[in-house]
Amino acid sequence: MEFVLRFDMGIEAGLDSERERHLRDLLHPRGFRPDPTRQMRLGVMLSDGSRADATADSRGLPRGVEEPDGPTLTFSGGGGEGSGDRWTTEFRAWLWPLPPKGALTLYYLFEGIGIEEGSLEVEATELREASRDVLDVWTP
C-alpha cells in the first residue's frame, strides 16, 4: 500500500537565502538532510495495535524477502518542482504487508517546515477489499 503526501507551498517575500536553502534541502525527497530531527517523519498504527515508522533513513522498497512478521513502513521516492514563489513536493511511503481490517492511523510530523505532529484515520477494510482487484503480472 502506498501513501502519497504532497506539499504545496507559497514562499514568503524576502525569505533569506540560508532559510530558503534549508527549506529546499528538507523538501527534496532524495536531497541532503541538514537536520535529521527536523525532517519528515511518518508512522502508522494498525487495528491490531502493531506499529511502524519511517524517516528519510528508511528508504526503498523491500526486495527478495519474505513477508515480514509485522508492518514495515519505508519512504519509496518522491519528487518536486518549483520556481520563485511556489514549491510543490511529493513524498511517497510504502506500507507492507497490507494492513488488517479496521482503522489505520497515520501519524505525521515535519518540524522543519512547521508542520506539528498530527494524525488521520483511514478505514483499512476498504483498502484490503480494493486489493482483491489487483492483477499480479510478475511472479518472481
mmCIF file with all atom_site columns, N, CA and C in Angstrom, residues 32-100:
data_model
loop_
_atom_site.group_PDB
_atom_site.id
_atom_site.type_symbol
_atom_site.label_atom_id
_atom_site.label_alt_id
_atom_site.label_comp_id
_atom_site.label_asym_id
_atom_site.label_entity_id
_atom_site.label_seq_id
_atom_site.pdbx_PDB_ins_code
_atom_site.Cartn_x
_atom_site.Cartn_y
_atom_site.Cartn_z
_atom_site.occupancy
_atom_site.B_iso_or_equiv
_atom_site.pdbx_formal_charge
_atom_site.auth_seq_id
_atom_site.auth_comp_id
_atom_site.auth_asym_id
_atom_site.auth_atom_id
_atom_site.pdbx_PDB_model_num
ATOM 1   N N  . PHE A 1 32  ? 19.973 16.353  0.489  1.00 0.00 ? 32  PHE A N  1
ATOM 2   C CA . PHE A 1 32  ? 20.749 16.499  1.708  1.00 0.00 ? 32  PHE A CA 1
ATOM 3   C C  . PHE A 1 32  ? 19.823 16.737  2.893  1.00 0.00 ? 32  PHE A C  1
ATOM 4   N N  . ARG A 1 33  ? 20.103 16.109  4.007  1.00 0.00 ? 33  ARG A N  1
ATOM 5   C CA . ARG A 1 33  ? 19.302 16.262  5.214  1.00 0.00 ? 33  ARG A CA 1
ATOM 6   C C  . ARG A 1 33  ? 20.100 17.049  6.244  1.00 0.00 ? 33  ARG A C  1
ATOM 7   N N  . PRO A 1 34  ? 19.903 18.367  6.309  1.00 0.00 ? 34  PRO A N  1
ATOM 8   C CA . PRO A 1 34  ? 20.713 19.192  7.195  1.00 0.00 ? 34  PRO A CA 1
ATOM 9   C C  . PRO A 1 34  ? 20.468 18.937  8.677  1.00 0.00 ? 34  PRO A C  1
ATOM 10  N N  . ASP A 1 35  ? 19.310 18.469  9.047  1.00 0.00 ? 35  ASP A N  1
ATOM 11  C CA . ASP A 1 35  ? 18.990 18.245  10.455 1.00 0.00 ? 35  ASP A CA 1
ATOM 12  C C  . ASP A 1 35  ? 17.967 17.116  10.534 1.00 0.00 ? 35  ASP A C  1
ATOM 13  N N  . PRO A 1 36  ? 18.434 15.878  10.778 1.00 0.00 ? 36  PRO A N  1
ATOM 14  C CA . PRO A 1 36  ? 17.520 14.737  10.757 1.00 0.00 ? 36  PRO A CA 1
ATOM 15  C C  . PRO A 1 36  ? 16.374 14.836  11.755 1.00 0.00 ? 36  PRO A C  1
ATOM 16  N N  . THR A 1 37  ? 16.518 15.601  12.813 1.00 0.00 ? 37  THR A N  1
ATOM 17  C CA . THR A 1 37  ? 15.431 15.721  13.791 1.00 0.00 ? 37  THR A CA 1
ATOM 18  C C  . THR A 1 37  ? 14.297 16.591  13.268 1.00 0.00 ? 37  THR A C  1
ATOM 19  N N  . ARG A 1 38  ? 14.526 17.324  12.163 1.00 0.00 ? 38  ARG A N  1
ATOM 20  C CA . ARG A 1 38  ? 13.504 18.219  11.637 1.00 0.00 ? 38  ARG A CA 1
ATOM 21  C C  . ARG A 1 38  ? 12.947 17.760  10.300 1.00 0.00 ? 38  ARG A C  1
ATOM 22  N N  . GLN A 1 39  ? 13.360 16.595  9.807  1.00 0.00 ? 39  GLN A N  1
ATOM 23  C CA . GLN A 1 39  ? 12.849 16.094  8.539  1.00 0.00 ? 39  GLN A CA 1
ATOM 24  C C  . GLN A 1 39  ? 11.494 15.415  8.731  1.00 0.00 ? 39  GLN A C  1
ATOM 25  N N  . MET A 1 40  ? 10.860 15.073  7.631  1.00 0.00 ? 40  MET A N  1
ATOM 26  C CA . MET A 1 40  ? 9.547  14.448  7.701  1.00 0.00 ? 40  MET A CA 1
ATOM 27  C C  . MET A 1 40  ? 9.643  13.087  8.374  1.00 0.00 ? 40  MET A C  1
ATOM 28  N N  . ARG A 1 41  ? 8.656  12.816  9.244  1.00 0.00 ? 41  ARG A N  1
ATOM 29  C CA . ARG A 1 41  ? 8.535  11.518  9.904  1.00 0.00 ? 41  ARG A CA 1
ATOM 30  C C  . ARG A 1 41  ? 7.099  11.043  9.766  1.00 0.00 ? 41  ARG A C  1
ATOM 31  N N  . LEU A 1 42  ? 6.950  9.748   9.504  1.00 0.00 ? 42  LEU A N  1
ATOM 32  C CA . LEU A 1 42  ? 5.634  9.130   9.371  1.00 0.00 ? 42  LEU A CA 1
ATOM 33  C C  . LEU A 1 42  ? 5.579  7.899   10.259 1.00 0.00 ? 42  LEU A C  1
ATOM 34  N N  . GLY A 1 43  ? 4.395  7.584   10.715 1.00 0.00 ? 43  GLY A N  1
ATOM 35  C CA . GLY A 1 43  ? 4.186  6.355   11.460 1.00 0.00 ? 43  GLY A CA 1
ATOM 36  C C  . GLY A 1 43  ? 2.773  5.871   11.231 1.00 0.00 ? 43  GLY A C  1
ATOM 37  N N  . VAL A 1 44  ? 2.567  4.585   11.427 1.00 0.00 ? 44  VAL A N  1
ATOM 38  C CA . VAL A 1 44  ? 1.235  4.011   11.341 1.00 0.00 ? 44  VAL A CA 1
ATOM 39  C C  . VAL A 1 44  ? 0.967  3.165   12.576 1.00 0.00 ? 44  VAL A C  1
ATOM 40  N N  . MET A 1 45  ? -0.293 3.148   12.985 1.00 0.00 ? 45  MET A N  1
ATOM 41  C CA . MET A 1 45  ? -0.751 2.204   13.990 1.00 0.00 ? 45  MET A CA 1
ATOM 42  C C  . MET A 1 45  ? -1.938 1.478   13.382 1.00 0.00 ? 45  MET A C  1
ATOM 43  N N  . LEU A 1 46  ? -1.877 0.157   13.399 1.00 0.00 ? 46  LEU A N  1
ATOM 44  C CA . LEU A 1 46  ? -2.903 -0.654  12.776 1.00 0.00 ? 46  LEU A CA 1
ATOM 45  C C  . LEU A 1 46  ? -3.928 -1.110  13.804 1.00 0.00 ? 46  LEU A C  1
ATOM 46  N N  . SER A 1 47  ? -5.042 -1.627  13.312 1.00 0.00 ? 47  SER A N  1
ATOM 47  C CA . SER A 1 47  ? -6.145 -2.007  14.192 1.00 0.00 ? 47  SER A CA 1
ATOM 48  C C  . SER A 1 47  ? -5.763 -3.097  15.188 1.00 0.00 ? 47  SER A C  1
ATOM 49  N N  . ASP A 1 48  ? -4.727 -3.884  14.880 1.00 0.00 ? 48  ASP A N  1
ATOM 50  C CA . ASP A 1 48  ? -4.300 -4.934  15.805 1.00 0.00 ? 48  ASP A CA 1
ATOM 51  C C  . ASP A 1 48  ? -3.290 -4.424  16.836 1.00 0.00 ? 48  ASP A C  1
ATOM 52  N N  . GLY A 1 49  ? -3.001 -3.098  16.806 1.00 0.00 ? 49  GLY A N  1
ATOM 53  C CA . GLY A 1 49  ? -2.067 -2.498  17.752 1.00 0.00 ? 49  GLY A CA 1
ATOM 54  C C  . GLY A 1 49  ? -0.631 -2.460  17.282 1.00 0.00 ? 49  GLY A C  1
ATOM 55  N N  . SER A 1 50  ? -0.309 -3.094  16.159 1.00 0.00 ? 50  SER A N  1
ATOM 56  C CA . SER A 1 50  ? 1.066  -3.067  15.655 1.00 0.00 ? 50  SER A CA 1
ATOM 57  C C  . SER A 1 50  ? 1.374  -1.688  15.068 1.00 0.00 ? 50  SER A C  1
ATOM 58  N N  . ARG A 1 51  ? 2.667  -1.363  15.051 1.00 0.00 ? 51  ARG A N  1
ATOM 59  C CA . ARG A 1 51  ? 3.105  -0.037  14.608 1.00 0.00 ? 51  ARG A CA 1
ATOM 60  C C  . ARG A 1 51  ? 4.331  -0.146  13.715 1.00 0.00 ? 51  ARG A C  1
ATOM 61  N N  . ALA A 1 52  ? 4.541  0.893   12.927 1.00 0.00 ? 52  ALA A N  1
ATOM 62  C CA . ALA A 1 52  ? 5.755  1.025   12.120 1.00 0.00 ? 52  ALA A CA 1
ATOM 63  C C  . ALA A 1 52  ? 5.988  2.510   11.902 1.00 0.00 ? 52  ALA A C  1
ATOM 64  N N  . ASP A 1 53  ? 7.256  2.886   11.710 1.00 0.00 ? 53  ASP A N  1
ATOM 65  C CA . ASP A 1 53  ? 7.541  4.287   11.401 1.00 0.00 ? 53  ASP A CA 1
ATOM 66  C C  . ASP A 1 53  ? 8.608  4.381   10.332 1.00 0.00 ? 53  ASP A C  1
ATOM 67  N N  . ALA A 1 54  ? 8.697  5.565   9.736  1.00 0.00 ? 54  ALA A N  1
ATOM 68  C CA . ALA A 1 54  ? 9.654  5.803   8.651  1.00 0.00 ? 54  ALA A CA 1
ATOM 69  C C  . ALA A 1 54  ? 10.221 7.201   8.790  1.00 0.00 ? 54  ALA A C  1
ATOM 70  N N  . THR A 1 55  ? 11.514 7.311   8.515  1.00 0.00 ? 55  THR A N  1
ATOM 71  C CA . THR A 1 55  ? 12.179 8.599   8.372  1.00 0.00 ? 55  THR A CA 1
ATOM 72  C C  . THR A 1 55  ? 12.936 8.542   7.058  1.00 0.00 ? 55  THR A C  1
ATOM 73  N N  . ALA A 1 56  ? 13.628 9.592   6.720  1.00 0.00 ? 56  ALA A N  1
ATOM 74  C CA . ALA A 1 56  ? 14.372 9.614   5.462  1.00 0.00 ? 56  ALA A CA 1
ATOM 75  C C  . ALA A 1 56  ? 15.451 8.538   5.433  1.00 0.00 ? 56  ALA A C  1
ATOM 76  N N  . ASP A 1 57  ? 15.839 8.000   6.592  1.00 0.00 ? 57  ASP A N  1
ATOM 77  C CA . ASP A 1 57  ? 16.842 6.943   6.630  1.00 0.00 ? 57  ASP A CA 1
ATOM 78  C C  . ASP A 1 57  ? 16.266 5.587   6.236  1.00 0.00 ? 57  ASP A C  1
ATOM 79  N N  . SER A 1 58  ? 14.944 5.439   6.266  1.00 0.00 ? 58  SER A N  1
ATOM 80  C CA . SER A 1 58  ? 14.312 4.183   5.858  1.00 0.00 ? 58  SER A CA 1
ATOM 81  C C  . SER A 1 58  ? 13.785 4.389   4.442  1.00 0.00 ? 58  SER A C  1
ATOM 82  N N  . ARG A 1 59  ? 14.599 3.979   3.470  1.00 0.00 ? 59  ARG A N  1
ATOM 83  C CA . ARG A 1 59  ? 14.293 4.259   2.079  1.00 0.00 ? 59  ARG A CA 1
ATOM 84  C C  . ARG A 1 59  ? 14.294 2.980   1.257  1.00 0.00 ? 59  ARG A C  1
ATOM 85  N N  . GLY A 1 60  ? 13.489 2.981   0.232  1.00 0.00 ? 60  GLY A N  1
ATOM 86  C CA . GLY A 1 60  ? 13.471 1.898   -0.738 1.00 0.00 ? 60  GLY A CA 1
ATOM 87  C C  . GLY A 1 60  ? 12.489 0.799   -0.388 1.00 0.00 ? 60  GLY A C  1
ATOM 88  N N  . LEU A 1 61  ? 12.047 0.117   -1.411 1.00 0.00 ? 61  LEU A N  1
ATOM 89  C CA . LEU A 1 61  ? 11.107 -0.981  -1.228 1.00 0.00 ? 61  LEU A CA 1
ATOM 90  C C  . LEU A 1 61  ? 11.869 -2.251  -0.883 1.00 0.00 ? 61  LEU A C  1
ATOM 91  N N  . PRO A 1 62  ? 11.319 -3.090  -0.001 1.00 0.00 ? 62  PRO A N  1
ATOM 92  C CA . PRO A 1 62  ? 11.973 -4.365  0.316  1.00 0.00 ? 62  PRO A CA 1
ATOM 93  C C  . PRO A 1 62  ? 12.001 -5.255  -0.918 1.00 0.00 ? 62  PRO A C  1
ATOM 94  N N  . ARG A 1 63  ? 13.127 -5.937  -1.137 1.00 0.00 ? 63  ARG A N  1
ATOM 95  C CA . ARG A 1 63  ? 13.256 -6.792  -2.321 1.00 0.00 ? 63  ARG A CA 1
ATOM 96  C C  . ARG A 1 63  ? 13.767 -8.164  -1.901 1.00 0.00 ? 63  ARG A C  1
ATOM 97  N N  . GLY A 1 64  ? 13.220 -9.182  -2.536 1.00 0.00 ? 64  GLY A N  1
ATOM 98  C CA . GLY A 1 64  ? 13.718 -10.526 -2.341 1.00 0.00 ? 64  GLY A CA 1
ATOM 99  C C  . GLY A 1 64  ? 13.591 -11.048 -0.922 1.00 0.00 ? 64  GLY A C  1
ATOM 100 N N  . VAL A 1 65  ? 12.587 -10.578 -0.203 1.00 0.00 ? 65  VAL A N  1
ATOM 101 C CA . VAL A 1 65  ? 12.403 -11.052 1.168  1.00 0.00 ? 65  VAL A CA 1
ATOM 102 C C  . VAL A 1 65  ? 10.990 -11.579 1.335  1.00 0.00 ? 65  VAL A C  1
ATOM 103 N N  . GLU A 1 66  ? 10.835 -12.447 2.303  1.00 0.00 ? 66  GLU A N  1
ATOM 104 C CA . GLU A 1 66  ? 9.509  -12.956 2.628  1.00 0.00 ? 66  GLU A CA 1
ATOM 105 C C  . GLU A 1 66  ? 8.704  -11.853 3.308  1.00 0.00 ? 66  GLU A C  1
ATOM 106 N N  . GLU A 1 67  ? 7.391  -12.041 3.362  1.00 0.00 ? 67  GLU A N  1
ATOM 107 C CA . GLU A 1 67  ? 6.530  -11.075 4.030  1.00 0.00 ? 67  GLU A CA 1
ATOM 108 C C  . GLU A 1 67  ? 6.968  -10.932 5.493  1.00 0.00 ? 67  GLU A C  1
ATOM 109 N N  . PRO A 1 68  ? 7.118  -9.707  5.972  1.00 0.00 ? 68  PRO A N  1
ATOM 110 C CA . PRO A 1 68  ? 7.601  -9.512  7.344  1.00 0.00 ? 68  PRO A CA 1
ATOM 111 C C  . PRO A 1 68  ? 6.565  -9.935  8.382  1.00 0.00 ? 68  PRO A C  1
ATOM 112 N N  . ASP A 1 69  ? 7.036  -10.208 9.606  1.00 0.00 ? 69  ASP A N  1
ATOM 113 C CA . ASP A 1 69  ? 6.134  -10.583 10.697 1.00 0.00 ? 69  ASP A CA 1
ATOM 114 C C  . ASP A 1 69  ? 5.217  -9.437  11.072 1.00 0.00 ? 69  ASP A C  1
ATOM 115 N N  . GLY A 1 70  ? 5.754  -8.224  11.060 1.00 0.00 ? 70  GLY A N  1
ATOM 116 C CA . GLY A 1 70  ? 4.976  -7.043  11.416 1.00 0.00 ? 70  GLY A CA 1
ATOM 117 C C  . GLY A 1 70  ? 5.012  -6.043  10.285 1.00 0.00 ? 70  GLY A C  1
ATOM 118 N N  . PRO A 1 71  ? 4.320  -4.940  10.443 1.00 0.00 ? 71  PRO A N  1
ATOM 119 C CA . PRO A 1 71  ? 4.289  -3.940  9.374  1.00 0.00 ? 71  PRO A CA 1
ATOM 120 C C  . PRO A 1 71  ? 5.648  -3.276  9.167  1.00 0.00 ? 71  PRO A C  1
ATOM 121 N N  . THR A 1 72  ? 5.932  -2.945  7.916  1.00 0.00 ? 72  THR A N  1
ATOM 122 C CA . THR A 1 72  ? 7.135  -2.218  7.534  1.00 0.00 ? 72  THR A CA 1
ATOM 123 C C  . THR A 1 72  ? 6.685  -0.971  6.785  1.00 0.00 ? 72  THR A C  1
ATOM 124 N N  . LEU A 1 73  ? 7.196  0.185   7.195  1.00 0.00 ? 73  LEU A N  1
ATOM 125 C CA . LEU A 1 73  ? 6.871  1.454   6.537  1.00 0.00 ? 73  LEU A CA 1
ATOM 126 C C  . LEU A 1 73  ? 8.184  2.077   6.093  1.00 0.00 ? 73  LEU A C  1
ATOM 127 N N  . THR A 1 74  ? 8.277  2.418   4.817  1.00 0.00 ? 74  THR A N  1
ATOM 128 C CA . THR A 1 74  ? 9.509  2.980   4.286  1.00 0.00 ? 74  THR A CA 1
ATOM 129 C C  . THR A 1 74  ? 9.193  4.034   3.237  1.00 0.00 ? 74  THR A C  1
ATOM 130 N N  . PHE A 1 75  ? 10.040 5.056   3.133  1.00 0.00 ? 75  PHE A N  1
ATOM 131 C CA . PHE A 1 75  ? 9.884  6.024   2.057  1.00 0.00 ? 75  PHE A CA 1
ATOM 132 C C  . PHE A 1 75  ? 10.323 5.365   0.767  1.00 0.00 ? 75  PHE A C  1
ATOM 133 N N  . SER A 1 76  ? 9.538  5.561   -0.292 1.00 0.00 ? 76  SER A N  1
ATOM 134 C CA . SER A 1 76  ? 9.797  4.870   -1.557 1.00 0.00 ? 76  SER A CA 1
ATOM 135 C C  . SER A 1 76  ? 10.029 5.821   -2.709 1.00 0.00 ? 76  SER A C  1
ATOM 136 N N  . GLY A 1 77  ? 10.240 7.097   -2.452 1.00 0.00 ? 77  GLY A N  1
ATOM 137 C CA . GLY A 1 77  ? 10.519 8.031   -3.525 1.00 0.00 ? 77  GLY A CA 1
ATOM 138 C C  . GLY A 1 77  ? 9.740  9.314   -3.378 1.00 0.00 ? 77  GLY A C  1
ATOM 139 N N  . GLY A 1 78  ? 9.728  10.045  -4.457 1.00 0.00 ? 78  GLY A N  1
ATOM 140 C CA . GLY A 1 78  ? 9.040  11.324  -4.467 1.00 0.00 ? 78  GLY A CA 1
ATOM 141 C C  . GLY A 1 78  ? 9.702  12.247  -5.460 1.00 0.00 ? 78  GLY A C  1
ATOM 142 N N  . GLY A 1 79  ? 9.352  13.487  -5.389 1.00 0.00 ? 79  GLY A N  1
ATOM 143 C CA . GLY A 1 79  ? 9.922  14.468  -6.298 1.00 0.00 ? 79  GLY A CA 1
ATOM 144 C C  . GLY A 1 79  ? 9.292  15.817  -6.055 1.00 0.00 ? 79  GLY A C  1
ATOM 145 N N  . GLY A 1 80  ? 9.753  16.784  -6.805 1.00 0.00 ? 80  GLY A N  1
ATOM 146 C CA . GLY A 1 80  ? 9.206  18.113  -6.619 1.00 0.00 ? 80  GLY A CA 1
ATOM 147 C C  . GLY A 1 80  ? 9.583  19.040  -7.745 1.00 0.00 ? 80  GLY A C  1
ATOM 148 N N  . GLU A 1 81  ? 8.989  20.214  -7.677 1.00 0.00 ? 81  GLU A N  1
ATOM 149 C CA . GLU A 1 81  ? 9.269  21.255  -8.660 1.00 0.00 ? 81  GLU A CA 1
ATOM 150 C C  . GLU A 1 81  ? 8.920  22.589  -8.040 1.00 0.00 ? 81  GLU A C  1
ATOM 151 N N  . GLY A 1 82  ? 9.373  23.609  -8.654 1.00 0.00 ? 82  GLY A N  1
ATOM 152 C CA . GLY A 1 82  ? 9.031  24.926  -8.156 1.00 0.00 ? 82  GLY A CA 1
ATOM 153 C C  . GLY A 1 82  ? 9.905  25.992  -8.774 1.00 0.00 ? 82  GLY A C  1
ATOM 154 N N  . SER A 1 83  ? 9.464  27.209  -8.585 1.00 0.00 ? 83  SER A N  1
ATOM 155 C CA . SER A 1 83  ? 10.250 28.344  -9.045 1.00 0.00 ? 83  SER A CA 1
ATOM 156 C C  . SER A 1 83  ? 9.754  29.576  -8.314 1.00 0.00 ? 83  SER A C  1
ATOM 157 N N  . GLY A 1 84  ? 10.660 30.466  -8.037 1.00 0.00 ? 84  GLY A N  1
ATOM 158 C CA . GLY A 1 84  ? 10.281 31.726  -7.436 1.00 0.00 ? 84  GLY A CA 1
ATOM 159 C C  . GLY A 1 84  ? 9.504  31.600  -6.151 1.00 0.00 ? 84  GLY A C  1
ATOM 160 N N  . ASP A 1 85  ? 8.190  31.795  -6.219 1.00 0.00 ? 85  ASP A N  1
ATOM 161 C CA . ASP A 1 85  ? 7.395  31.878  -5.001 1.00 0.00 ? 85  ASP A CA 1
ATOM 162 C C  . ASP A 1 85  ? 6.512  30.663  -4.715 1.00 0.00 ? 85  ASP A C  1
ATOM 163 N N  . ARG A 1 86  ? 6.633  29.569  -5.503 1.00 0.00 ? 86  ARG A N  1
ATOM 164 C CA . ARG A 1 86  ? 5.823  28.359  -5.254 1.00 0.00 ? 86  ARG A CA 1
ATOM 165 C C  . ARG A 1 86  ? 6.684  27.113  -5.372 1.00 0.00 ? 86  ARG A C  1
ATOM 166 N N  . TRP A 1 87  ? 6.470  26.166  -4.443 1.00 0.00 ? 87  TRP A N  1
ATOM 167 C CA . TRP A 1 87  ? 7.130  24.864  -4.488 1.00 0.00 ? 87  TRP A CA 1
ATOM 168 C C  . TRP A 1 87  ? 6.091  23.789  -4.272 1.00 0.00 ? 87  TRP A C  1
ATOM 169 N N  . THR A 1 88  ? 6.243  22.678  -4.969 1.00 0.00 ? 88  THR A N  1
ATOM 170 C CA . THR A 1 88  ? 5.408  21.503  -4.777 1.00 0.00 ? 88  THR A CA 1
ATOM 171 C C  . THR A 1 88  ? 6.343  20.309  -4.604 1.00 0.00 ? 88  THR A C  1
ATOM 172 N N  . THR A 1 89  ? 6.114  19.532  -3.573 1.00 0.00 ? 89  THR A N  1
ATOM 173 C CA . THR A 1 89  ? 6.940  18.363  -3.289 1.00 0.00 ? 89  THR A CA 1
ATOM 174 C C  . THR A 1 89  ? 6.058  17.195  -2.902 1.00 0.00 ? 89  THR A C  1
ATOM 175 N N  . GLU A 1 90  ? 6.422  15.994  -3.372 1.00 0.00 ? 90  GLU A N  1
ATOM 176 C CA . GLU A 1 90  ? 5.727  14.768  -3.001 1.00 0.00 ? 90  GLU A CA 1
ATOM 177 C C  . GLU A 1 90  ? 6.682  13.824  -2.307 1.00 0.00 ? 90  GLU A C  1
ATOM 178 N N  . PHE A 1 91  ? 6.213  13.196  -1.248 1.00 0.00 ? 91  PHE A N  1
ATOM 179 C CA . PHE A 1 91  ? 6.912  12.104  -0.593 1.00 0.00 ? 91  PHE A CA 1
ATOM 180 C C  . PHE A 1 91  ? 6.009  10.882  -0.725 1.00 0.00 ? 91  PHE A C  1
ATOM 181 N N  . ARG A 1 92  ? 6.591  9.752   -1.048 1.00 0.00 ? 92  ARG A N  1
ATOM 182 C CA . ARG A 1 92  ? 5.836  8.501   -1.153 1.00 0.00 ? 92  ARG A CA 1
ATOM 183 C C  . ARG A 1 92  ? 6.330  7.546   -0.080 1.00 0.00 ? 92  ARG A C  1
ATOM 184 N N  . ALA A 1 93  ? 5.395  6.867   0.579  1.00 0.00 ? 93  ALA A N  1
ATOM 185 C CA . ALA A 1 93  ? 5.748  5.890   1.608  1.00 0.00 ? 93  ALA A CA 1
ATOM 186 C C  . ALA A 1 93  ? 5.001  4.591   1.330  1.00 0.00 ? 93  ALA A C  1
ATOM 187 N N  . TRP A 1 94  ? 5.693  3.476   1.567  1.00 0.00 ? 94  TRP A N  1
ATOM 188 C CA . TRP A 1 94  ? 5.153  2.163   1.270  1.00 0.00 ? 94  TRP A CA 1
ATOM 189 C C  . TRP A 1 94  ? 4.939  1.397   2.571  1.00 0.00 ? 94  TRP A C  1
ATOM 190 N N  . LEU A 1 95  ? 3.728  0.874   2.761  1.00 0.00 ? 95  LEU A N  1
ATOM 191 C CA . LEU A 1 95  ? 3.399  0.047   3.918  1.00 0.00 ? 95  LEU A CA 1
ATOM 192 C C  . LEU A 1 95  ? 3.224  -1.385  3.434  1.00 0.00 ? 95  LEU A C  1
ATOM 193 N N  . TRP A 1 96  ? 3.918  -2.315  4.119  1.00 0.00 ? 96  TRP A N  1
ATOM 194 C CA . TRP A 1 96  ? 3.883  -3.715  3.716  1.00 0.00 ? 96  TRP A CA 1
ATOM 195 C C  . TRP A 1 96  ? 3.883  -4.577  4.949  1.00 0.00 ? 96  TRP A C  1
ATOM 196 N N  . PRO A 1 97  ? 3.120  -5.621  5.042  1.00 0.00 ? 97  PRO A N  1
ATOM 197 C CA . PRO A 1 97  ? 2.073  -6.062  4.123  1.00 0.00 ? 97  PRO A CA 1
ATOM 198 C C  . PRO A 1 97  ? 0.817  -5.206  4.271  1.00 0.00 ? 97  PRO A C  1
ATOM 199 N N  . LEU A 1 98  ? -0.225 -5.591  3.558  1.00 0.00 ? 98  LEU A N  1
ATOM 200 C CA . LEU A 1 98  ? -1.498 -4.874  3.688  1.00 0.00 ? 98  LEU A CA 1
ATOM 201 C C  . LEU A 1 98  ? -1.940 -4.880  5.150  1.00 0.00 ? 98  LEU A C  1
ATOM 202 N N  . PRO A 1 99  ? -2.528 -3.788  5.602  1.00 0.00 ? 99  PRO A N  1
ATOM 203 C CA . PRO A 1 99  ? -2.972 -3.729  6.999  1.00 0.00 ? 99  PRO A CA 1
ATOM 204 C C  . PRO A 1 99  ? -4.188 -4.628  7.218  1.00 0.00 ? 99  PRO A C  1
ATOM 205 N N  . PRO A 1 100 ? -4.397 -5.057  8.481  1.00 0.00 ? 100 PRO A N  1
ATOM 206 C CA . PRO A 1 100 ? -5.598 -5.839  8.783  1.00 0.00 ? 100 PRO A CA 1
ATOM 207 C C  . PRO A 1 100 ? -6.845 -4.961  8.670  1.00 0.00 ? 100 PRO A C  1
#
